[in-house]
Amino acid sequence: MRGAVIYAPGDVRVEDRDMPTIEQPTDAVIKLSATCVCGSDLWEYRGINPVERPTPMGHEYVGVVQEVGKDVTSVRPGQFVVGSFMASDNTCAICRSGYQSRCVQVKPIGANGAQAEYLRVPLADGTLVATPDTPDDAMVPALLAASDVLGTGWFGAHAAAVDKGKTVVVVGDGAVGLMGVLAAKHLGAERIIAMSRHESRQTLARAFGATDIVAERGDDGVQQVKELTEGLGAHSVIEAVGTQESMSQAIRSSRAGGHVGFVGVSHGVELPGEELFYSAVHLHGGPAPVRQYLPELIDLILGDHIAPDAVFDLTLPLAKAAEGYRAMDERRAIKTLLRP
């Protein structure tokens, strides 16, 4: 089969890879209908995360089950499935508390490389959710979003305690931040302030439900938020970048007693203890437990209650994955969808 492999920063190639097979009785093999490039993939592409050897890429996926191990009972060949970017058993004490991304048996799907034609999914019973019927092809991008960015935005909103009538700030205008805007809108936020400097992303943020745009960053951005919130700051802040600047901006944009949900993959982030102490904010986040939300998100998508597919603004064949990476790295695309 063909699949994307990164060799070095800026060097992504689509080449022949071994066809996945059932290795454990809890595995499933699926034929991918769509996959995509994640903002977190750019950490390797930009050389921020080291690339020490040729490495298969991709962790977002939807497709049709081809084969299952003898212990798999919840999905069967022929079903269309959506899976989390982290494989989990969905039965351990951590999973039962709603944190499947930290399952005691957790396995990152990215290790198997989902930017490909086929994918082996470990712990299939706890990771994959089948749709009631095979969806129309037009629904595939929206369902693909649920595999990571939509589920991550959903978790960010819940971690930030978004609720009806609240003011929400979203730090980050990438795909996850935009999905955080959509989630906040669905959860009933009264005011949603998207922090974005890019016109196309501002437009999409408004389409997803943003009521205000703040283009400034750092202390200037915080000051703008304070001016929009009677000097208090937001009830809820979703941090969707993962840098020191974005985390500081998120904490400082929150009001005393507010909630910050951080879902950007942290790189070099340090929390100043004294500032955090006197901010009196709640901090909650980490790798999103997407599996917790998949049944709800699938129902919302298939019922036309939410439409996250607009986050994909570039669609390419898998063979052109390298161009998809370049487009996102150069900010010519928010998120690239790949069709195997």
XYZ file of C-alpha atoms in Angstrom:
340
model
C 0.000 0.000 0.000
C 0.984 3.669 -0.225
C 1.547 5.870 2.799
C 3.171 9.133 3.884
C 6.574 8.946 5.566
C 8.643 11.823 6.949
C 12.405 11.526 6.445
C 13.571 14.878 7.787
C 12.115 18.315 8.471
C 10.347 19.446 5.307
C 10.798 16.051 3.646
C 7.534 14.069 3.422
C 7.271 11.300 0.824
C 4.452 8.987 -0.198
C 5.904 5.554 -0.788
C 5.218 1.852 -0.590
C 4.650 0.590 2.951
C 3.839 -2.861 4.255
C 0.169 -3.754 4.195
C -1.109 -3.860 7.795
C -2.312 -7.161 9.170
C -3.964 -8.382 12.346
C -1.213 -8.676 14.954
C -3.270 -8.979 18.130
C -6.726 -10.505 18.630
C -8.009 -7.042 19.597
C -6.899 -5.408 16.299
C -8.892 -4.276 13.291
C -7.659 -3.357 9.828
C -9.578 -0.654 8.009
C -9.484 0.678 4.463
C -9.231 4.431 4.833
C -11.839 6.621 3.178
C -10.098 9.836 4.237
C -7.262 11.049 6.411
C -5.636 14.439 6.917
C -2.676 16.480 8.084
C -2.824 17.712 11.682
C -1.293 20.897 13.002
C 0.664 18.735 15.424
C 2.269 16.970 12.428
C 3.961 20.272 11.681
C 6.080 19.980 14.829
C 8.097 17.271 13.014
C 7.789 18.964 9.639
C 9.287 22.161 11.045
C 12.013 20.329 12.961
C 10.711 21.293 16.388
C 10.239 17.623 17.231
C 13.249 15.563 16.113
C 12.950 13.192 13.155
C 15.499 10.483 13.836
C 14.446 7.947 11.214
C 11.897 7.595 8.388
C 8.565 7.661 10.233
C 5.003 6.954 9.023
C 2.729 9.925 9.627
C -0.919 10.569 10.464
C -3.355 9.837 13.277
C -6.784 10.999 12.008
C -8.899 8.537 10.067
C -12.245 7.159 8.970
C -12.874 4.126 6.841
C -14.395 0.721 6.304
C -13.475 -2.298 8.415
C -11.750 -4.991 6.364
C -10.763 -7.533 9.010
C -10.966 -7.936 12.779
C -9.145 -10.027 15.352
C -10.911 -12.912 17.049
C -11.609 -10.922 20.233
C -13.228 -7.927 18.513
C -16.982 -7.793 19.060
C -18.155 -4.190 18.623
C -17.307 -3.682 14.937
C -17.359 -6.025 11.960
C -16.084 -6.065 8.372
C -18.049 -3.786 6.083
C -18.910 -1.178 8.700
C -17.879 2.452 8.329
C -16.032 3.575 11.454
C -14.608 6.687 13.073
C -11.725 6.231 15.485
C -9.895 8.264 18.082
C -6.291 9.340 17.533
C -5.448 7.422 20.726
C -6.355 3.741 20.989
C -7.899 2.734 24.297
C -9.567 -0.307 25.812
C -12.465 1.893 27.053
C -12.883 -0.423 30.049
C -10.107 0.485 32.511
C -10.753 2.768 35.483
C -9.231 5.746 33.677
C -11.369 5.186 30.579
C -14.499 4.795 32.675
C -13.786 8.175 34.243
C -13.798 9.738 30.759
C -10.081 9.982 30.004
C -9.592 7.356 27.302
C -6.575 9.205 25.931
C -4.753 8.224 29.137
C -5.979 4.618 29.190
C -3.691 2.212 31.029
C -3.203 0.473 27.654
C -3.121 3.645 25.538
C -1.492 3.333 22.123
C -0.965 6.338 19.828
C -2.480 5.684 16.410
C 0.211 7.881 14.906
C 2.721 5.107 15.508
C 0.959 3.132 12.752
C 0.709 6.033 10.295
C -2.859 6.874 9.271
C -1.889 8.917 6.212
C -2.121 5.788 4.121
C -4.494 3.514 2.257
C -4.992 1.048 5.108
C -4.503 1.196 8.874
C -4.196 -1.290 11.710
C -6.158 -0.068 14.720
C -5.236 -1.695 18.045
C -7.817 -2.087 20.813
C -10.528 -1.813 18.186
C -13.471 -2.395 20.520
C -12.507 0.565 22.668
C -11.315 2.846 19.870
C -13.647 2.563 16.887
C -17.271 3.690 16.673
C -19.393 2.494 13.754
C -21.895 4.775 12.053
C -25.468 3.456 11.799
C -25.132 3.130 8.025
C -22.472 3.843 5.427
C -22.520 7.645 5.147
C -22.736 9.592 1.931
C -19.346 10.592 0.633
C -20.192 14.221 1.325
C -20.390 13.430 5.051
C -16.935 11.856 5.218
C -14.947 15.088 5.867
C -17.164 16.068 8.806
C -16.862 12.603 10.324
C -13.099 12.712 9.805
C -12.960 15.933 11.829
C -14.451 14.042 14.771
C -11.398 11.752 14.873
C -9.254 14.514 16.356
C -9.737 18.242 15.816
C -13.468 18.364 16.512
C -13.142 16.038 19.493
C -10.179 18.057 20.737
C -12.074 21.324 20.388
C -14.994 19.703 22.206
C -12.745 18.648 25.073
C -11.165 22.109 25.184
C -14.604 23.644 25.589
C -15.620 21.189 28.309
C -12.289 21.611 30.098
C -12.896 25.367 30.033
C -16.359 24.832 31.542
C -18.119 26.496 28.615
C -21.822 26.827 29.267
C -24.873 28.844 28.387
C -24.475 32.584 28.812
C -20.698 32.553 29.299
C -18.038 34.593 27.552
C -15.405 32.411 25.900
C -11.992 33.306 24.494
C -10.301 30.993 22.005
C -6.529 31.400 21.738
C -5.372 29.936 18.431
C -6.976 30.093 14.994
C -5.821 26.739 13.665
C -8.183 23.829 13.114
C -8.459 22.968 16.818
C -9.115 26.571 17.816
C -11.808 26.871 15.150
C -13.413 23.659 16.394
C -13.275 25.152 19.888
C -15.329 28.066 18.550
C -17.859 25.643 17.056
C -18.038 23.691 20.319
C -18.520 26.840 22.388
C -21.356 27.916 20.110
C -23.058 24.544 20.392
C -22.707 24.596 24.185
C -24.519 27.909 24.364
C -21.802 30.497 24.965
C -23.208 34.009 24.738
C -20.017 35.662 23.539
C -17.120 33.985 21.744
C -13.937 35.980 21.228
C -11.628 34.419 18.642
C -8.016 35.578 18.733
C -6.828 35.572 15.128
C -4.651 37.702 12.856
C -5.587 35.989 9.583
C -8.597 37.204 7.602
C -9.614 33.836 6.155
C -9.522 32.237 9.598
C -11.409 35.153 11.105
C -14.130 34.631 8.511
C -14.371 30.936 9.319
C -14.369 31.633 13.057
C -17.360 33.920 12.595
C -19.098 31.253 10.516
C -18.585 28.786 13.373
C -20.012 31.226 15.924
C -17.427 33.814 16.979
C -19.000 37.128 17.965
C -15.766 39.110 18.299
C -12.284 38.980 16.783
C -9.120 40.111 18.565
C -6.098 40.339 16.281
C -3.586 41.465 18.906
C -1.358 38.985 20.736
C 0.375 38.909 24.094
C -0.356 41.689 26.551
C -2.056 43.755 23.852
C -4.422 40.880 23.136
C -5.155 40.423 26.822
C -5.930 44.122 27.126
C -8.406 43.885 24.249
C -10.141 40.959 25.949
C -10.350 42.900 29.191
C -11.876 45.861 27.371
C -14.520 43.566 25.874
C -15.360 42.050 29.281
C -15.704 45.087 31.530
C -12.148 44.640 32.759
C -12.805 41.170 34.187
C -11.675 38.697 31.549
C -13.516 35.699 30.137
C -15.360 33.000 32.060
C -13.780 30.338 29.822
C -10.617 30.257 27.715
C -9.649 27.545 25.242
C -5.889 27.407 24.604
C -5.251 25.666 21.280
C -1.625 26.401 20.374
C 0.799 25.005 22.950
C 3.419 27.745 23.253
C 4.536 29.810 26.217
C 2.960 32.910 24.689
C -0.397 31.251 24.061
C -0.608 29.714 27.527
C 0.283 32.990 29.223
C -2.226 34.812 27.052
C -4.917 32.273 27.927
C -4.367 32.507 31.689
C -4.232 36.306 31.633
C -7.398 36.512 29.487
C -9.369 34.595 32.114
C -11.208 36.299 34.941
C -10.496 35.338 38.541
C -12.177 31.999 39.103
C -12.381 31.368 35.363
C -11.471 28.160 33.555
C -8.706 27.534 31.015
C -8.930 24.405 28.894
C -5.561 23.763 27.263
C -5.444 21.377 24.319
C -2.512 22.724 22.308
C 0.382 20.254 22.528
C 2.703 22.032 24.959
C 6.246 22.835 23.827
C 8.503 24.668 26.239
C 5.624 25.887 28.399
C 6.429 26.814 31.996
C 3.857 28.081 34.486
C 4.951 30.890 36.824
C 3.734 29.723 40.212
C 3.078 33.101 41.791
C 1.135 34.456 38.843
C -0.884 31.265 38.621
C -1.589 31.363 42.356
C -2.952 34.900 42.279
C -4.871 34.414 39.036
C -7.256 31.987 40.792
C -7.974 30.272 37.472
C -8.802 26.616 36.934
C -6.448 24.793 34.529
C -7.490 21.567 32.863
C -6.419 19.918 29.618
C -4.109 17.486 27.911
C -4.581 14.948 25.107
C -8.280 15.016 24.291
C -10.267 11.898 25.234
C -11.918 11.927 21.817
C -13.421 8.454 22.304
C -15.615 9.877 25.079
C -17.287 12.242 22.609
C -17.395 10.171 19.408
C -20.957 8.777 19.728
C -22.347 12.243 20.457
C -20.329 13.922 17.699
C -21.306 11.318 15.113
C -24.989 11.816 15.973
C -24.656 15.604 15.791
C -22.924 15.420 12.409
C -25.294 12.892 10.853
C -28.240 14.889 12.211
C -26.916 18.066 10.549
C -26.677 19.829 13.904
C -23.005 20.743 13.402
C -20.920 21.019 10.226
C -17.198 20.927 11.045
C -16.108 19.982 7.515
C -15.457 23.621 6.540
C -12.233 23.390 8.555
C -10.799 21.438 5.602
C -9.940 24.112 3.069
C -7.638 21.986 0.909
C -8.359 18.500 -0.428
C -5.634 16.503 -2.161
C -5.020 12.904 -3.164
C -2.789 11.011 -0.749
C -0.059 11.029 -3.397
C 0.252 14.804 -2.895
C 0.565 14.707 0.887
C 3.830 16.657 0.746
C 2.003 19.591 -0.866
C -0.597 19.398 1.906
C 2.137 19.764 4.501
C 3.702 22.687 2.632
C 0.384 24.481 2.321
C -0.282 24.232 6.040
C 3.282 25.157 6.967
C 3.033 28.271 4.791
C -0.456 29.060 6.130
C -2.001 28.676 2.690
C -4.320 26.089 4.200
C -5.893 25.617 7.606
C -6.196 21.850 7.326
C -5.493 19.457 4.459
C -7.773 16.512 3.779
C -6.177 13.568 1.994
C -8.108 11.046 -0.065
C -6.306 7.684 -0.411
